[in-house]
Coordinates of C-alpha atoms in Angstrom, one line a residue:
M120 CA -12.1 27.3 8.1
S121 CA -15.4 25.6 7.2
R122 CA -15.3 21.9 6.3
E123 CA -16.4 22.7 2.7
S124 CA -13.5 25.2 2.4
E125 CA -11.0 22.7 3.9
L126 CA -12.1 20.1 1.3
Q127 CA -11.7 22.5 -1.6
S128 CA -8.3 23.7 -0.3
A129 CA -7.0 20.1 0.1
I130 CA -8.1 19.1 -3.4
A131 CA -6.6 22.3 -4.9
A132 CA -3.3 21.7 -3.1
S133 CA -3.3 18.1 -4.3
A134 CA -3.8 19.1 -7.9
A135 CA -1.1 21.7 -7.7
V136 CA 1.5 19.3 -6.4
S137 CA 0.6 16.5 -8.8
G138 CA -0.2 18.5 -11.9
S139 CA -2.8 15.9 -12.6
T140 CA -5.4 16.5 -15.3
D141 CA -7.6 13.5 -14.4
S142 CA -10.4 15.6 -13.0
V143 CA -11.2 19.1 -11.7
I144 CA -13.8 19.7 -9.1
I145 CA -16.2 22.6 -9.8
K146 CA -18.4 22.6 -6.7
S147 CA -18.4 20.8 -3.4
T148 CA -21.0 20.6 -0.7
V149 CA -21.0 18.7 2.6
T150 CA -24.1 17.0 3.8
T151 CA -25.4 17.3 7.4
S152 CA -24.1 13.8 8.0
G153 CA -20.6 14.9 7.1
T154 CA -20.3 13.2 3.8
A155 CA -18.7 15.2 1.0
T156 CA -20.6 15.3 -2.3
T157 CA -19.7 17.0 -5.5
S158 CA -21.5 18.5 -8.5
G159 CA -20.5 20.2 -11.6
T160 CA -18.4 18.9 -14.4
A161 CA -15.0 17.2 -14.3
K162 CA -12.5 16.5 -17.0
S163 CA -12.5 13.0 -18.3
I164 CA -9.6 10.6 -17.6
P165 CA -7.3 10.7 -20.6
T166 CA -6.5 7.4 -22.4
T167 CA -3.1 6.1 -21.4
T168 CA -1.1 3.7 -23.5
L169 CA 1.3 1.1 -22.0
G170 CA 3.1 -1.2 -24.3
S171 CA 0.9 -2.2 -27.1
G172 CA -2.4 -2.0 -25.2
T173 CA -4.7 0.8 -24.1
L174 CA -6.3 1.6 -20.8
G175 CA -9.2 3.9 -20.2
S176 CA -11.3 2.8 -23.2
G177 CA -14.1 0.3 -23.7
T178 CA -16.8 -0.7 -21.2
L179 CA -14.5 -1.0 -18.2
G180 CA -12.7 2.3 -19.1
S181 CA -16.0 4.1 -19.4
A182 CA -17.2 2.8 -16.1
A183 CA -14.0 3.8 -14.5
A184 CA -14.2 7.3 -16.0
R185 CA -17.8 7.7 -14.8
V186 CA -16.8 6.8 -11.2
A187 CA -13.7 8.9 -11.3
A188 CA -15.6 11.9 -12.5
S189 CA -18.0 11.5 -9.5
R190 CA -15.1 11.5 -7.1
P191 CA -12.5 14.1 -8.2
G192 CA -9.1 13.9 -6.5
D193 CA -9.8 10.5 -4.9
Y194 CA -7.5 8.4 -7.1
D195 CA -4.3 9.4 -5.4
G196 CA -5.6 7.1 -2.6
C197 CA -5.4 9.7 0.1
P198 CA -8.6 11.5 1.2
P199 CA -8.7 15.3 1.1
G200 CA -7.4 16.8 4.2
R201 CA -5.6 13.7 5.5
S202 CA -2.5 14.1 3.4
R203 CA -1.6 17.2 5.5
P204 CA 0.1 17.1 9.0
D205 CA -2.4 16.2 11.7
P206 CA -2.3 19.0 14.4
T207 CA -3.2 16.4 17.1
L208 CA 0.0 14.5 16.6
P209 CA 3.5 15.5 17.7
S210 CA 5.3 17.4 14.9
G211 CA 8.9 17.0 14.1
P212 CA 11.5 19.5 13.0
P213 CA 11.2 21.3 9.7
L214 CA 11.7 19.2 6.5
P215 CA 15.4 18.9 5.5
A216 CA 16.8 21.3 3.0
R217 CA 16.6 18.8 0.2
A218 CA 12.8 18.8 0.6
T219 CA 12.3 22.5 0.9
G220 CA 15.2 23.9 -1.1
P221 CA 15.8 23.8 -4.9
R222 CA 15.5 20.4 -6.4
R223 CA 17.9 18.8 -8.9
S224 CA 15.2 16.6 -10.3
T225 CA 12.8 18.1 -12.8
R226 CA 10.2 15.4 -11.8
P227 CA 8.5 16.1 -8.5
D228 CA 7.7 12.4 -8.2
V229 CA 11.3 11.4 -8.1
A230 CA 13.7 12.1 -5.2
D231 CA 17.0 13.9 -5.8
Q232 CA 18.9 11.1 -4.2
S233 CA 18.9 7.7 -6.0
K234 CA 19.4 4.4 -4.3
T235 CA 23.1 3.8 -3.6
L236 CA 24.9 0.7 -4.6
G237 CA 25.1 -0.3 -0.9
E238 CA 21.4 0.0 -0.5
Q239 CA 20.8 -2.1 -3.6
V240 CA 23.2 -4.8 -2.4
L241 CA 21.4 -5.0 1.0
L242 CA 18.1 -5.0 -0.7
A243 CA 19.2 -8.0 -2.8
F244 CA 20.5 -9.8 0.3
F245 CA 17.2 -9.4 2.2
I246 CA 15.2 -10.6 -0.9
V247 CA 17.4 -13.4 -2.2
V248 CA 18.5 -15.0 1.1
P249 CA 15.0 -15.4 2.5
L250 CA 13.8 -16.6 -0.9
L251 CA 16.5 -19.3 -0.9
A252 CA 15.3 -20.3 2.6
L253 CA 11.7 -20.5 1.4
L254 CA 12.8 -22.8 -1.5
A255 CA 14.6 -25.0 0.9
A256 CA 11.7 -25.0 3.4
V257 CA 9.6 -27.6 1.6
P258 CA 12.2 -30.4 1.4
L259 CA 13.4 -29.6 5.0
A260 CA 9.8 -29.8 6.3
W261 CA 9.3 -33.0 4.4
G262 CA 12.4 -34.6 5.7
W263 CA 12.8 -33.4 9.2
G264 CA 9.4 -31.8 10.0
L265 CA 8.5 -28.5 11.5
G266 CA 8.8 -28.0 15.2
W267 CA 5.8 -26.5 16.9
H268 CA 8.0 -23.9 18.5
D269 CA 9.1 -22.7 15.1
L270 CA 5.5 -22.8 13.8
V271 CA 4.2 -20.6 16.6
I272 CA 7.1 -18.1 16.3
G273 CA 6.8 -17.9 12.5
A274 CA 3.0 -17.6 12.6
V275 CA 3.0 -14.9 15.3
M276 CA 5.8 -12.9 13.5
Y277 CA 3.9 -13.3 10.2
L278 CA 0.7 -11.9 11.7
I279 CA 2.5 -9.0 13.5
T280 CA 4.4 -7.9 10.4
G281 CA 1.7 -8.7 8.0
F282 CA -0.9 -6.6 9.8
G283 CA 1.7 -4.0 10.2
V284 CA 1.9 -3.7 6.5
T285 CA -1.8 -4.1 5.6
V286 CA -3.5 -2.2 8.5
G287 CA -0.6 0.1 9.3
Y288 CA 1.4 1.0 6.2
H289 CA -1.4 0.6 3.8
R290 CA -4.9 1.4 5.2
L291 CA -3.8 3.8 7.9
F292 CA -0.7 5.7 6.8
T293 CA -1.2 5.5 3.0
H294 CA -5.0 5.9 2.6
G295 CA -6.2 7.3 5.9
S296 CA -8.9 4.7 6.1
F297 CA -9.2 5.3 9.9
R298 CA -7.6 7.4 12.6
T299 CA -6.0 6.2 15.8
G300 CA -4.0 7.6 18.8
R301 CA -0.3 8.0 19.0
P302 CA 0.6 4.7 20.7
L303 CA -1.2 2.5 18.1
R304 CA 0.3 4.6 15.3
I305 CA 3.8 3.9 16.6
I306 CA 3.1 0.2 17.1
L307 CA 1.7 -0.2 13.6
A308 CA 4.6 1.7 12.1
V309 CA 7.1 -0.5 13.9
A310 CA 5.3 -3.7 13.0
G311 CA 5.2 -2.8 9.4
S312 CA 8.9 -2.0 9.4
L313 CA 9.6 -5.4 10.8
A314 CA 8.3 -6.9 7.5
I315 CA 11.5 -5.6 5.9
E316 CA 9.8 -4.2 2.8
M317 CA 10.7 -0.5 3.1
G318 CA 10.7 2.2 5.8
V319 CA 7.3 3.6 6.4
T320 CA 7.8 6.9 4.5
D321 CA 9.4 5.3 1.5
W322 CA 6.7 2.6 1.3
V323 CA 3.8 5.1 1.6
A324 CA 5.4 7.4 -1.0
A325 CA 5.8 4.6 -3.5
H326 CA 2.2 3.3 -2.9
R327 CA 0.6 6.8 -3.2
R328 CA 2.6 7.2 -6.4
H329 CA 1.2 3.9 -7.6
H330 CA -2.3 5.0 -7.0
K331 CA -1.8 8.3 -8.7
Y332 CA -0.5 6.6 -11.9
S333 CA -1.9 3.1 -11.6
D334 CA -1.0 1.0 -14.7
Q335 CA 0.1 4.1 -16.5
A336 CA 3.7 4.8 -17.6
A337 CA 4.7 6.5 -14.3
D338 CA 3.4 3.7 -12.1
P339 CA 6.5 2.3 -10.3
H340 CA 5.3 -1.3 -10.6
S341 CA 2.8 -1.9 -13.4
P342 CA 3.0 -5.4 -15.0
W343 CA 1.9 -3.8 -18.3
R344 CA 4.9 -1.5 -18.6
F345 CA 6.6 -3.5 -21.4
G346 CA 3.6 -4.8 -23.4
H347 CA 0.5 -6.8 -23.1
H348 CA 1.6 -10.1 -24.7
G349 CA 4.3 -12.7 -24.6
R350 CA 7.8 -11.6 -23.6
G351 CA 6.7 -8.0 -22.8
L352 CA 4.1 -9.2 -20.4
A353 CA 6.4 -11.7 -18.8
K354 CA 9.1 -9.0 -18.4
G355 CA 6.5 -6.6 -16.9
F356 CA 5.2 -9.2 -14.5
L357 CA 8.7 -9.8 -13.1
H358 CA 9.2 -6.1 -12.9
A359 CA 6.0 -5.5 -11.0
H360 CA 6.7 -8.5 -8.7
V361 CA 10.2 -7.6 -7.6
G362 CA 12.3 -6.0 -10.4
W363 CA 11.0 -2.4 -9.6
L364 CA 12.6 -2.5 -6.2
F365 CA 16.1 -2.6 -7.8
H366 CA 15.5 0.5 -10.0
P367 CA 17.9 3.2 -8.7
E368 CA 15.1 5.8 -8.9
R369 CA 13.5 6.6 -5.5
T370 CA 10.0 8.0 -5.1
A371 CA 10.1 11.4 -3.4
P372 CA 8.5 11.2 0.1
E373 CA 8.5 15.0 0.3
T374 CA 6.0 15.0 -2.6
F375 CA 3.8 12.1 -1.6
C376 CA 3.8 12.0 2.1
P377 CA 4.7 15.4 3.7
D378 CA 2.2 14.5 6.4
L379 CA 4.4 11.6 7.6
L380 CA 7.6 13.5 7.3
A381 CA 6.1 16.2 9.5
D382 CA 5.0 13.5 12.1
R383 CA 7.9 13.3 14.7
D384 CA 7.2 9.7 15.6
I385 CA 6.8 8.3 12.1
A386 CA 9.9 10.2 10.8
A387 CA 11.9 8.8 13.7
I388 CA 10.8 5.2 13.0
S389 CA 11.5 5.6 9.3
A390 CA 15.0 6.9 10.1
R391 CA 15.7 3.8 12.3
F392 CA 14.5 1.3 9.7
P393 CA 18.0 -0.5 9.6
W394 CA 17.7 -1.2 13.3
L395 CA 14.2 -2.6 12.9
V396 CA 15.5 -4.9 10.1
A397 CA 18.1 -6.3 12.5
A398 CA 15.4 -6.8 15.1
S399 CA 13.1 -8.6 12.7
V400 CA 15.9 -11.1 11.9
L401 CA 17.3 -11.5 15.4
L402 CA 14.1 -11.6 17.5
P403 CA 12.9 -15.1 16.3
P404 CA 16.2 -16.9 17.1
L405 CA 16.4 -15.1 20.5
V406 CA 12.9 -16.2 21.4
G407 CA 13.5 -19.7 20.0
G408 CA 16.7 -20.1 21.9
L409 CA 15.3 -19.0 25.2
W410 CA 12.1 -21.1 24.7
S411 CA 14.0 -24.3 23.9
M412 CA 17.1 -23.4 25.9
S413 CA 19.3 -24.6 23.1
W414 CA 21.4 -23.3 20.2
A415 CA 19.5 -25.7 17.9
G416 CA 16.2 -24.0 18.8
A417 CA 17.7 -20.6 18.0
A418 CA 19.0 -21.9 14.6
T419 CA 15.6 -23.4 13.6
A420 CA 13.8 -20.3 14.7
L421 CA 16.1 -18.2 12.6
F422 CA 15.3 -20.3 9.6
W423 CA 11.6 -20.6 10.0
G424 CA 10.6 -17.6 12.1
A425 CA 12.9 -15.1 10.4
L426 CA 14.0 -16.1 6.9
V427 CA 11.1 -18.2 5.7
R428 CA 8.6 -15.9 7.2
I429 CA 10.2 -12.8 5.6
A430 CA 10.3 -14.4 2.2
L431 CA 6.7 -15.7 2.4
L432 CA 5.3 -12.2 3.4
H433 CA 7.5 -10.5 0.8
H434 CA 6.2 -12.6 -2.1
V435 CA 2.6 -12.4 -0.9
T436 CA 2.9 -8.6 -0.8
F437 CA 4.7 -8.6 -4.2
S438 CA 1.9 -10.7 -5.6
I439 CA -0.6 -7.9 -5.0
N440 CA 1.4 -5.7 -7.4
S441 CA 1.9 -8.5 -10.0
I442 CA -0.8 -11.1 -9.9
C443 CA -3.6 -8.8 -8.7
H444 CA -2.9 -6.4 -11.7
T445 CA -2.8 -9.3 -14.2
I446 CA -5.4 -11.9 -13.6
G447 CA -8.6 -12.2 -11.6
T448 CA -12.1 -10.7 -11.5
R449 CA -13.0 -7.0 -11.9
P450 CA -16.6 -6.5 -10.6
F451 CA -15.8 -2.8 -9.7
A452 CA -15.1 0.2 -11.9
A453 CA -11.4 1.3 -11.7
R454 CA -9.3 3.1 -14.1
D455 CA -6.6 0.4 -14.2
R456 CA -6.4 -3.5 -14.3
S457 CA -6.6 -4.1 -10.6
S458 CA -8.4 -7.4 -9.9
N459 CA -9.6 -9.7 -7.1
V460 CA -7.7 -13.0 -6.6
W461 CA -9.6 -15.1 -4.1
W462 CA -6.9 -17.6 -3.3
L463 CA -4.6 -14.9 -2.0
A464 CA -7.1 -13.4 0.4
I465 CA -6.0 -15.3 3.5
P466 CA -2.2 -15.1 3.1
S467 CA -2.5 -11.4 2.1
L468 CA -4.9 -10.7 5.1
G469 CA -7.5 -9.4 2.7
E470 CA -5.4 -7.3 0.4
S471 CA -6.1 -9.4 -2.7
W472 CA -9.6 -8.0 -3.0
H473 CA -7.6 -5.4 -5.0
N474 CA -10.2 -4.4 -7.5
L475 CA -12.5 -2.8 -4.9
H476 CA -9.5 -1.2 -3.3
H477 CA -8.6 0.6 -6.5
A478 CA -12.2 1.5 -7.1
D479 CA -12.5 3.0 -3.6
P480 CA -8.9 3.5 -2.2
T481 CA -9.8 4.9 1.2
S482 CA -12.3 2.2 2.2
A483 CA -11.3 0.4 5.4
R484 CA -12.7 -2.9 4.0
H485 CA -11.5 -4.4 0.7
G486 CA -13.5 -7.6 0.8
V487 CA -17.0 -6.1 0.5
L488 CA -18.9 -8.9 -1.3
P489 CA -20.4 -12.0 0.3
G490 CA -17.8 -14.6 1.1
Q491 CA -14.8 -12.2 0.7
I492 CA -12.6 -12.7 3.8
D493 CA -10.8 -9.6 5.0
P494 CA -8.8 -10.2 8.2
S495 CA -7.3 -6.7 8.1
A496 CA -10.8 -5.1 8.1
A497 CA -11.7 -7.4 11.0
L498 CA -8.7 -6.1 13.0
I499 CA -9.7 -2.5 12.3
R500 CA -13.2 -3.3 13.5
L501 CA -11.7 -4.7 16.7
F502 CA -9.7 -1.6 17.2
E503 CA -12.8 0.5 16.7
K504 CA -14.8 -1.5 19.3
L505 CA -12.0 -1.2 21.8
G506 CA -12.0 2.6 21.2
W507 CA -8.5 2.5 19.6
A508 CA -9.7 3.5 16.1
H509 CA -12.1 6.2 15.0
D510 CA -13.4 7.9 11.9
V511 CA -13.3 4.6 10.2
R512 CA -14.3 4.8 6.5
W513 CA -16.6 1.7 6.3
P514 CA -18.1 1.3 2.8
T515 CA -21.9 1.6 2.7
A516 CA -24.1 -0.5 0.4
K517 CA -24.9 2.6 -1.7
R518 CA -21.2 3.4 -2.1
I519 CA -20.4 -0.2 -3.1
A520 CA -23.3 -0.3 -5.6
A521 CA -22.1 3.0 -7.2
R522 CA -18.8 1.4 -8.0
R523 CA -20.0 -1.7 -9.7
V524 CA -19.1 -2.0 -13.3
D525 CA -22.8 -2.2 -14.3
A526 CA -23.9 0.7 -12.0
G527 CA -24.4 3.0 -15.0
A528 CA -26.4 0.6 -17.0
G529 CA -29.6 2.2 -18.3
R530 CA -28.5 5.7 -17.7

């Protein structure tokens, strides 16, 4: 199959699954450099109302519609052809019957099986207990200080799990911003799982669904769900930050990430998520105890290297969903309210340059303007130089300029 035909087939398959009416490609060509371009007409993005406000209208909405029309099918965040199983990777067994047989749910985005009470209780435990530890951390550090053993263990675990989420879960598995070999894929999937956010297939499914419906009614975590002012916005902010996790509805991985379900390694790692949760909690005290050869060292490492670290990364990640869709700057055209928040750039490892990410979801770099620090992009660049990553989707100056809000001025 030619590359042009593959591109057309992938877009058609994506449209068939999602039922999206955002845009329809008419003609596609592939340049000699391998860059896909499109021509023809595309349907405009429909105006979507959330609460009492409207998205998709006005100057920003018009710019977003212009950019979306030039890139049909790109707003699901997964590039054409990369949402399907990769033949170079080991494939797993056929999808289970619930994924291929008749579905009880009439909504393809929603899984047949809701979250169980036990799952919600465990979720609450691993969100609330680390949060309490984080709240206690400031007075404890002020009164007794923070040992350098605990600081090193906590920082190393934060970077391992943080990059596991940003580089692995997000830029590799969700958006296909680069490709890598089997060993690094496994390492990144395990590292992301140690963050105790979700198993890799559930996380990717929820995030691809978020991009498909960003700040629309079907977005699983839009802060604009309940209104644009006062109590409604406050309720929506809390919902986007953490409340959505407790909703019994589960996003269907078979709809949003069949590529990962068909990957034997990733499916196995996702199935063993509970064991990785235990490892994330127990590894710091094990290292701390052996390092200091004391039970006290194990206890402080459990507090700082496990509980405080888990809570800090949780709420930095949650802030991308809440803060970065509420306040900040929007220099790029996107069809939602995604924004850049500079003071979250370092703790989020570059994820808070969120406006560019929603304007160009498959870009390997989110911080593209001068002075925008993006540690995750730097790590991908290192992987590329070492030969561990290839087909990296680095943004070009032309691509960035085309996505600026004022790019269509004078046309």
